[in-house]
PDB file of C-alpha atoms in Angstrom:
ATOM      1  CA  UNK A   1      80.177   2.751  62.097  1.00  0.00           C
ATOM      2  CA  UNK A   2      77.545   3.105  58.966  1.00  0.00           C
ATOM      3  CA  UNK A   3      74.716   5.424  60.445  1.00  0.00           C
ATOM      4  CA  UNK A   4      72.520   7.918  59.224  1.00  0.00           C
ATOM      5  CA  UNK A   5      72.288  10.942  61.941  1.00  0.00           C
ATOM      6  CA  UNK A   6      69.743  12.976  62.969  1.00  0.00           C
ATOM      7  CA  UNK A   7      69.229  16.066  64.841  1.00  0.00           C
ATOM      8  CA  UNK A   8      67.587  17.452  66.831  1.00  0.00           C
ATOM      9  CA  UNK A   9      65.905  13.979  68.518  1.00  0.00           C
ATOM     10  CA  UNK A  10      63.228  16.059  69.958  1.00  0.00           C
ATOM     11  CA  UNK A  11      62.104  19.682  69.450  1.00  0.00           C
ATOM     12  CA  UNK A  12      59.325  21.790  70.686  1.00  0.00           C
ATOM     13  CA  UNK A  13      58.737  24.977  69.229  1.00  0.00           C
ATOM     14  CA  UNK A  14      56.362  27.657  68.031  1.00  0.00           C
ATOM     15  CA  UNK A  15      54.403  28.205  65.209  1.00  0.00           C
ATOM     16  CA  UNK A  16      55.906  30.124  62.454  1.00  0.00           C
ATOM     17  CA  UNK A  17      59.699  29.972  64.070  1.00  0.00           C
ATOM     18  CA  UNK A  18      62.365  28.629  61.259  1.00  0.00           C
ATOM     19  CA  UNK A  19      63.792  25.709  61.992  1.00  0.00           C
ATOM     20  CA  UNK A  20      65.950  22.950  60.409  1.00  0.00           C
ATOM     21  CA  UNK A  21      66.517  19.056  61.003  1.00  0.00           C
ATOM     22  CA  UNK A  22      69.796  17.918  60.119  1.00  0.00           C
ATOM     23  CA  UNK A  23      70.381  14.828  58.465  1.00  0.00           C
ATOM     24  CA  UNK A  24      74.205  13.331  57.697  1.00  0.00           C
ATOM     25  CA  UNK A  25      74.805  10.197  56.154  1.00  0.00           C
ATOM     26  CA  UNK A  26      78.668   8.238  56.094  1.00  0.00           C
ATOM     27  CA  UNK A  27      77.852   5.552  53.578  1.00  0.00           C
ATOM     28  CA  UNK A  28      78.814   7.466  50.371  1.00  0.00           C
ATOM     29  CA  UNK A  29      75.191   7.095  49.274  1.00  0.00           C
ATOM     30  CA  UNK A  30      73.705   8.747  46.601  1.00  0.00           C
ATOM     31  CA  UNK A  31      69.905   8.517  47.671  1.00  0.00           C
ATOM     32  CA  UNK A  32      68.204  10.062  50.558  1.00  0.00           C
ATOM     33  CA  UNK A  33      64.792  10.552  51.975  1.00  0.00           C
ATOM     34  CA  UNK A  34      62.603  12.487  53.988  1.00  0.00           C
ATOM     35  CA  UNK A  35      59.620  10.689  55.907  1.00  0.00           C
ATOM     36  CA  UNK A  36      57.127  11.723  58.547  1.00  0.00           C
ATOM     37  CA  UNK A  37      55.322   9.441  60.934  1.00  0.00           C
ATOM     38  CA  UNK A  38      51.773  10.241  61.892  1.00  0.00           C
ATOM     39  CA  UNK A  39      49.827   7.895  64.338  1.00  0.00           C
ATOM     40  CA  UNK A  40      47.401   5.738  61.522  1.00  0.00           C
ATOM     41  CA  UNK A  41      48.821   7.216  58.599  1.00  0.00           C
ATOM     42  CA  UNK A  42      52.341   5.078  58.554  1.00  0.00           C
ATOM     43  CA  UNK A  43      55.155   6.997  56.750  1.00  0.00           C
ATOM     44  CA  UNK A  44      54.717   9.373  53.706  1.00  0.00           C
ATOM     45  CA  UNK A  45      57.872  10.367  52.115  1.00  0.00           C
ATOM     46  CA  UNK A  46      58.266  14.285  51.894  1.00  0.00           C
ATOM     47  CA  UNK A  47      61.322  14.670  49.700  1.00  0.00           C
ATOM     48  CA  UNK A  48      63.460  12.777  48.378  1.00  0.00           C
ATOM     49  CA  UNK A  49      67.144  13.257  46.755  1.00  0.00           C
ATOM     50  CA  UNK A  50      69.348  11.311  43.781  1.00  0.00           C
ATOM     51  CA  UNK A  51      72.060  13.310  44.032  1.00  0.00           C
ATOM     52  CA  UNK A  52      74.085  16.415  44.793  1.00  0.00           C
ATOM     53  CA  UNK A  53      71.769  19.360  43.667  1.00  0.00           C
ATOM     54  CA  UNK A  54      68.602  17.051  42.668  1.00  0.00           C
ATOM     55  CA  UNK A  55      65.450  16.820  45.119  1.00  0.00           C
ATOM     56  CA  UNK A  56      62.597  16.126  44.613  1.00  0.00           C
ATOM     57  CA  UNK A  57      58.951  16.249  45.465  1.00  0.00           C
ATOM     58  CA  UNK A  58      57.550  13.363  47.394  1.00  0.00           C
ATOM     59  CA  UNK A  59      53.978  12.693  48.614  1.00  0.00           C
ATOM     60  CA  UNK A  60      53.622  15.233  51.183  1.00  0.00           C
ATOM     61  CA  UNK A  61      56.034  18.050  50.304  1.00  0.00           C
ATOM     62  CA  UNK A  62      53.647  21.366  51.445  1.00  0.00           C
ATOM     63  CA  UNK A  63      55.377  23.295  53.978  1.00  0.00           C
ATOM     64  CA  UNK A  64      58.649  21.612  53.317  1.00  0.00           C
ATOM     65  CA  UNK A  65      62.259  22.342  51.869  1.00  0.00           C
ATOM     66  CA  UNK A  66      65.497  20.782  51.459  1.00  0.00           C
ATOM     67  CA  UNK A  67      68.639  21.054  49.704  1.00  0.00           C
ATOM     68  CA  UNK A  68      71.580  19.011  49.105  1.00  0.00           C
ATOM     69  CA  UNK A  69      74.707  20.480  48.464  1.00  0.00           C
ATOM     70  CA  UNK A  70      77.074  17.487  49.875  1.00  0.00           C
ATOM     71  CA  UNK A  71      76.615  14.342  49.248  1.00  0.00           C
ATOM     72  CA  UNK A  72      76.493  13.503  52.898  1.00  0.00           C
ATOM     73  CA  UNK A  73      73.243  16.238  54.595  1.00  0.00           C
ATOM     74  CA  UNK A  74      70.247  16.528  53.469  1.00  0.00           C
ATOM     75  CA  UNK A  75      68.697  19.010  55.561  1.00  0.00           C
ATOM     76  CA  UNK A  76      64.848  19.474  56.188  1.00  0.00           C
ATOM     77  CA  UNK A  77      63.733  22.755  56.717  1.00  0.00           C
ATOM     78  CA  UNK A  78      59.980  23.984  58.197  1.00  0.00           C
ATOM     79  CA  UNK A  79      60.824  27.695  57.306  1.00  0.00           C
ATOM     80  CA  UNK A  80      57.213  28.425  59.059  1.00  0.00           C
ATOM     81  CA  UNK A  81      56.100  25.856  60.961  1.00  0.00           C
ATOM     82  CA  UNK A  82      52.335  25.157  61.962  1.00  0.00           C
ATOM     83  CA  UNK A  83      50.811  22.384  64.342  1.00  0.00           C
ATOM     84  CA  UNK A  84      50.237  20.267  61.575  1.00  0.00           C
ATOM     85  CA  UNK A  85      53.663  19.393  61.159  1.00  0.00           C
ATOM     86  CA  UNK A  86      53.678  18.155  64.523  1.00  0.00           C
ATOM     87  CA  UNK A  87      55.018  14.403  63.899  1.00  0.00           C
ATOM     88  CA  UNK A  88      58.161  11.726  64.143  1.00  0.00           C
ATOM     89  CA  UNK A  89      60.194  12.774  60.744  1.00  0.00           C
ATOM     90  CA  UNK A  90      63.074  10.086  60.054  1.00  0.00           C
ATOM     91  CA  UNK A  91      66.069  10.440  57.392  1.00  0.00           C
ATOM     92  CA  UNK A  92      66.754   8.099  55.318  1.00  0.00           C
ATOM     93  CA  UNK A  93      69.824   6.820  52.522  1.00  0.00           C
ATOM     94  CA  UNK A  94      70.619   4.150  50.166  1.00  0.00           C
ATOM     95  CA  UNK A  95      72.978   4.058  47.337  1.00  0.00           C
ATOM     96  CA  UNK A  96      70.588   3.054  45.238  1.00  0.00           C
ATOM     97  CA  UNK A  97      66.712   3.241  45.811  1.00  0.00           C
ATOM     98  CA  UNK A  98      65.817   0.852  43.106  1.00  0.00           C
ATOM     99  CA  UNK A  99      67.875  -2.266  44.254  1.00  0.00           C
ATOM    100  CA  UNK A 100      69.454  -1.253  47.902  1.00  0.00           C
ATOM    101  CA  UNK A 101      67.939  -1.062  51.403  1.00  0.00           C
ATOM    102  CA  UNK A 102      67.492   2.255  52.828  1.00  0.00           C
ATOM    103  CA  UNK A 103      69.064   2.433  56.258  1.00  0.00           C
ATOM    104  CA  UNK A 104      67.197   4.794  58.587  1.00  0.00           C
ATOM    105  CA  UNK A 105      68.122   7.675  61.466  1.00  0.00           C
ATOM    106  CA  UNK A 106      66.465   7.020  64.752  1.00  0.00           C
ATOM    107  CA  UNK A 107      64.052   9.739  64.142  1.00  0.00           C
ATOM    108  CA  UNK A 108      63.668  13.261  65.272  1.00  0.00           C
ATOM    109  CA  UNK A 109      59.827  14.060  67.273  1.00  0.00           C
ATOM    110  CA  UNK A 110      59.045  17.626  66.635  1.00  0.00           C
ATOM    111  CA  UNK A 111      55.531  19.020  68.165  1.00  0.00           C
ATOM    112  CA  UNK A 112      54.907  22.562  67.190  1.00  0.00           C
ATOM    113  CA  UNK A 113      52.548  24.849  69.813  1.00  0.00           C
TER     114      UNK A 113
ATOM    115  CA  UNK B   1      49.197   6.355  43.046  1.00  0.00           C
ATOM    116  CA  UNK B   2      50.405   2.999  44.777  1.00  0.00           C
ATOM    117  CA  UNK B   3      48.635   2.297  47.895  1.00  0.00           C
ATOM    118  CA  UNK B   4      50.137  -0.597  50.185  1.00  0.00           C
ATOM    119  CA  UNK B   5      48.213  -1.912  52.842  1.00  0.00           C
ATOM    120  CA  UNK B   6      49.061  -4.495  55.974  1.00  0.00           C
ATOM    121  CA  UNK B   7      46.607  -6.878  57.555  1.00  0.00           C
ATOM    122  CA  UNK B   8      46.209  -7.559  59.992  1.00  0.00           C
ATOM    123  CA  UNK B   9      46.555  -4.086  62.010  1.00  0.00           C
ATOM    124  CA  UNK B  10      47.507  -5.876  64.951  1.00  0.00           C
ATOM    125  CA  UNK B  11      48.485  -9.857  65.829  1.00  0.00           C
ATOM    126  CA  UNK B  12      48.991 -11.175  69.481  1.00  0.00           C
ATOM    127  CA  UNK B  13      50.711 -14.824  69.666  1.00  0.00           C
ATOM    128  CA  UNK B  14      51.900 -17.407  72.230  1.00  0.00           C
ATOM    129  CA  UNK B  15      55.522 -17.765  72.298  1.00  0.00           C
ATOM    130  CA  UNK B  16      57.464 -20.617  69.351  1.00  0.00           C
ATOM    131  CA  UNK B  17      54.211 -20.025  67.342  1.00  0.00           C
ATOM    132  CA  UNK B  18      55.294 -19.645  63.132  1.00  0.00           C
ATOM    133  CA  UNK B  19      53.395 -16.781  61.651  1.00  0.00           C
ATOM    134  CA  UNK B  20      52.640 -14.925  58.778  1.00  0.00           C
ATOM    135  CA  UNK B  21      52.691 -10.965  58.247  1.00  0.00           C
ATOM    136  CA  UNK B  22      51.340  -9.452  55.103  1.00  0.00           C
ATOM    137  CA  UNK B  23      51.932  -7.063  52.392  1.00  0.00           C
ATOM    138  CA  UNK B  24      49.886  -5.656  49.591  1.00  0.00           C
ATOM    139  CA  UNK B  25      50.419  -3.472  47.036  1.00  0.00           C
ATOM    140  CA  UNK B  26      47.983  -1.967  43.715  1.00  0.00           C
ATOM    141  CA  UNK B  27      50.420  -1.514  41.106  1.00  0.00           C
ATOM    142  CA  UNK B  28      52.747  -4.377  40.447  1.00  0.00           C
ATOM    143  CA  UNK B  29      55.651  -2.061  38.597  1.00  0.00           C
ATOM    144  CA  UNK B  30      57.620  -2.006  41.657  1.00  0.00           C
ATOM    145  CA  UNK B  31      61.426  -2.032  42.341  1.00  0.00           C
ATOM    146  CA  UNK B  32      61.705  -4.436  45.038  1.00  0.00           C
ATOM    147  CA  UNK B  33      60.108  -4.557  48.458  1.00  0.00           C
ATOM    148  CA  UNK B  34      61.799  -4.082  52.056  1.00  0.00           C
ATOM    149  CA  UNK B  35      60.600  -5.463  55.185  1.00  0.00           C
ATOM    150  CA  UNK B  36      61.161  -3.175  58.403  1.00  0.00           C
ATOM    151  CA  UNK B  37      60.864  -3.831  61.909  1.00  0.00           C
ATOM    152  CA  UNK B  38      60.350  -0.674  64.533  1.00  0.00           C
ATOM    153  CA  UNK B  39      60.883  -0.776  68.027  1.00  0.00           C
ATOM    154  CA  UNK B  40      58.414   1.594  70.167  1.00  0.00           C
ATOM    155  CA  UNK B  41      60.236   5.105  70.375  1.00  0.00           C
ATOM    156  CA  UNK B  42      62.966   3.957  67.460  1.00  0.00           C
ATOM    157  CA  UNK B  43      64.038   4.446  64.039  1.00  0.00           C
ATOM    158  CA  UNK B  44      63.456   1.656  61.674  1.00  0.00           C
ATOM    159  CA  UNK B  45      65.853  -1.544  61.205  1.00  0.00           C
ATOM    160  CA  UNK B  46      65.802  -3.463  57.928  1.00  0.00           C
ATOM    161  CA  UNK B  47      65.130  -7.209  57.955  1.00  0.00           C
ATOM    162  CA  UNK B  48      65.015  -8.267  54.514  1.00  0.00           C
ATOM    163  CA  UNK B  49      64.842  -6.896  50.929  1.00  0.00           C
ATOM    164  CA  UNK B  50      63.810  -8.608  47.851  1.00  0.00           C
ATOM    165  CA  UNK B  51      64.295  -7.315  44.555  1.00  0.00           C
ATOM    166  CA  UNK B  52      61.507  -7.472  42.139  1.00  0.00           C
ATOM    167  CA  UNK B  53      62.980 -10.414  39.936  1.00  0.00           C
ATOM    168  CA  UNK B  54      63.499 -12.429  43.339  1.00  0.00           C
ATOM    169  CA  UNK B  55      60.573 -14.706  44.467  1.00  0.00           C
ATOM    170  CA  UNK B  56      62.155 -14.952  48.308  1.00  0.00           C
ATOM    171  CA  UNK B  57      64.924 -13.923  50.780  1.00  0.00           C
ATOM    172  CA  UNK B  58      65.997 -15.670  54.080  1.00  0.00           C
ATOM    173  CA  UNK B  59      67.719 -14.555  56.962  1.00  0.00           C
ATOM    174  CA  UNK B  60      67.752 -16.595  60.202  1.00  0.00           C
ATOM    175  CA  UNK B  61      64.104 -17.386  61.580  1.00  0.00           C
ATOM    176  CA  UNK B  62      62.395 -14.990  58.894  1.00  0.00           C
ATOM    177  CA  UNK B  63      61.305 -15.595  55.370  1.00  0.00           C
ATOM    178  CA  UNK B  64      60.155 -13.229  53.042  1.00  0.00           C
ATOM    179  CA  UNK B  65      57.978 -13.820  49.562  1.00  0.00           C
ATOM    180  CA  UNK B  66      57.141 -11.511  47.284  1.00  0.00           C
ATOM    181  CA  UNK B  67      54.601 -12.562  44.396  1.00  0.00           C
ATOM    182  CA  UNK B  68      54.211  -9.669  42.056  1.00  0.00           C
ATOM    183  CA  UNK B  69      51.650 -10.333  39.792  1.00  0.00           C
ATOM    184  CA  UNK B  70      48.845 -10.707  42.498  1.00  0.00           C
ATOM    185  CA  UNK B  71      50.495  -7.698  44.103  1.00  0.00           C
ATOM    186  CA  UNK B  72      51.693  -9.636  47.159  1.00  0.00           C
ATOM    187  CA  UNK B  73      54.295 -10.206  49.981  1.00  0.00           C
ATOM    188  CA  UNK B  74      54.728 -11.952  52.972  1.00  0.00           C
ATOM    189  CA  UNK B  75      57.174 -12.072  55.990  1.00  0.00           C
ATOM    190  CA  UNK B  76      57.365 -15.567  57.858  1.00  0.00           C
ATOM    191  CA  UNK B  77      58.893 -15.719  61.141  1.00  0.00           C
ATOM    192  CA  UNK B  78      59.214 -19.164  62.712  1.00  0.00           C
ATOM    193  CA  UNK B  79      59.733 -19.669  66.136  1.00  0.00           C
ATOM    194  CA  UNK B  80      57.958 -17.041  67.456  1.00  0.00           C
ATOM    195  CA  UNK B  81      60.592 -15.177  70.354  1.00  0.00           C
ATOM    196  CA  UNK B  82      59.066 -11.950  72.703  1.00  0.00           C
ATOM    197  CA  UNK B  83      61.787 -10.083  71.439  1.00  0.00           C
ATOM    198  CA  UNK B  84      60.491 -10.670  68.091  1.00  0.00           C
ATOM    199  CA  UNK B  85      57.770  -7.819  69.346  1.00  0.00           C
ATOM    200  CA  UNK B  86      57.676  -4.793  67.381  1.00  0.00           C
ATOM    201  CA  UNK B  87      55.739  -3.058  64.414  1.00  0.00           C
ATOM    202  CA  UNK B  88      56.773  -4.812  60.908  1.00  0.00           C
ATOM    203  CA  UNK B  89      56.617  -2.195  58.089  1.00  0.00           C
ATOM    204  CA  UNK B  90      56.641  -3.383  54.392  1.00  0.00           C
ATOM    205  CA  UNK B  91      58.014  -0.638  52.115  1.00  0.00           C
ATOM    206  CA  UNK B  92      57.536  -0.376  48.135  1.00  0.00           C
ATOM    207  CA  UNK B  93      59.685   1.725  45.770  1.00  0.00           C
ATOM    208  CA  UNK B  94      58.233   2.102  42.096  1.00  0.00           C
ATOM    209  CA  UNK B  95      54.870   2.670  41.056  1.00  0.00           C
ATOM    210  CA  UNK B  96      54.096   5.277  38.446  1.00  0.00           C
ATOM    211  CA  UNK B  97      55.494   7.462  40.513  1.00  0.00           C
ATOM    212  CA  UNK B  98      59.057   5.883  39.463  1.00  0.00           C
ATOM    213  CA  UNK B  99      61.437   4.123  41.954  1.00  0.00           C
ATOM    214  CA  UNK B 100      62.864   7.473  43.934  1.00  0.00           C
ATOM    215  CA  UNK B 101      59.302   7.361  45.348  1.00  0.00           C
ATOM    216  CA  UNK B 102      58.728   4.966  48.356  1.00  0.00           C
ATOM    217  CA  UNK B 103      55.170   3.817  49.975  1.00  0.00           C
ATOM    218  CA  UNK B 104      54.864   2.460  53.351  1.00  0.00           C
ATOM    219  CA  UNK B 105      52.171   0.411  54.632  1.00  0.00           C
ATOM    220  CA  UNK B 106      50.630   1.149  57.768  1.00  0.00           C
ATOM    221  CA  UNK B 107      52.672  -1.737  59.817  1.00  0.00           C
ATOM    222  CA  UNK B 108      51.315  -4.513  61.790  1.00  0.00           C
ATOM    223  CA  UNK B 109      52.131  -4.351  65.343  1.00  0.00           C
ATOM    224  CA  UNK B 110      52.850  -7.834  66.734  1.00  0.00           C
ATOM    225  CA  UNK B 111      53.211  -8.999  70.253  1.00  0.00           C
ATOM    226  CA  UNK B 112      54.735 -12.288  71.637  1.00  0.00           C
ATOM    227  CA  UNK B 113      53.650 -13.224  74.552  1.00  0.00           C
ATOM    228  CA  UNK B 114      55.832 -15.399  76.846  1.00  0.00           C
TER     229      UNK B 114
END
């Protein structure tokens, strides 16, 4: 089955404790996405990727890394997280962001204390 | 920096009634433009994309337009069905900010009421 997969779904933690989401993708495709989901602010992309080894910056990128070193996970990382990051982040692909849909994960709620 | 906005916030309608969901966006140099629907608690399902050369896509009950020069699109959904009920999301890749960048609106949450 074609899914984009997230983990974890739900995480509390601490401020200023590493942590990583996981993102894995079995389409093959070549674009993915970072988003977070704040309550009246919709979705803002954080990073996206093109391709093995290029990321880049997306609206709201401060406090954020990835990398992409397989095609298939495109890891977020908070490597010191504060409560502001407290939000819904989802994962996203396509194989092509200019003229294919981007299928979503179903979303990973992370509140940092 | 394209901003894309969805009115009306909210919608509440009578079950079988045809309605109309919008989209706008500032800077007409977009890609193409995806409708989204989101369950409460979920990740986001597509419904439709139409690519920027495209004037409308169809699938089932819903309808979607897309009329770039005035910097709008619109989802019609006839028939109106309570599981229709969700939070519709248009989403916009393009911009100056090229087409690896993607802007959300803020969603319209709609509820059908039996």
């Amino acid at each position: 089955e074609a899914q984009v997969t997230q983990n974890p779904r739900y995480l509390i933690t601490v401020t200023g404790k590493k942590l990583t989401v996981t993102c894995s993708q079995n389409m093959n495709h070549e674009y993915m996405s970072w988003y977070r989901q704040d309550p009246g602010r919709g979705l803002r992309q954080i990073y996206y990727s093109m391709n093995v080894e290029v990321t880049d910056k997306g609206d709201v990128p401060e406090g954020y890394k990835v990398s992409r070193k397989e095609k298939r996970n495109f890891p977020l990382i908070l490597e010191s997280p504060s409560p502001n990051q407290t939000s819904l982040y989802f994962c996203a692909s396509s194989l092509s962001s200019r003229y294919q849909p981007q299928h979503f994960g179903d979303g990973t709620r992370l509140s940092i204390l | 920096k394209q901003e894309v906005t969805q009115i009306p916030a909210a919608l509440s309608v009578p079950e079988g009634e045809n309605l109309v969901l919008n989209c706008s966006f500032t800077d007409s140099a977009i890609y193409n433009l995806q409708w989204f629907r989101q369950d409460p608690g979920k990740g986001l399902t597509s419904l439709l994309l139409i690519q920027s050369s495209q004037r409308e896509q169809t699938s089932g009950r819903l309808n979607a337009s897309l009329d770039k020069s005035s910097g709008r699109s619109t989802l019609y959904i006839a028939a109106s069905q309570p599981g229709d009920s969700a939070t519709y999301l248009c989403a916009v890749p393009g911009g100056s900010g090229g087409y690896q960048k993607v802007t959300f609106g803020t969603g319209t949450k709609l509820q059908v009421i039996p």
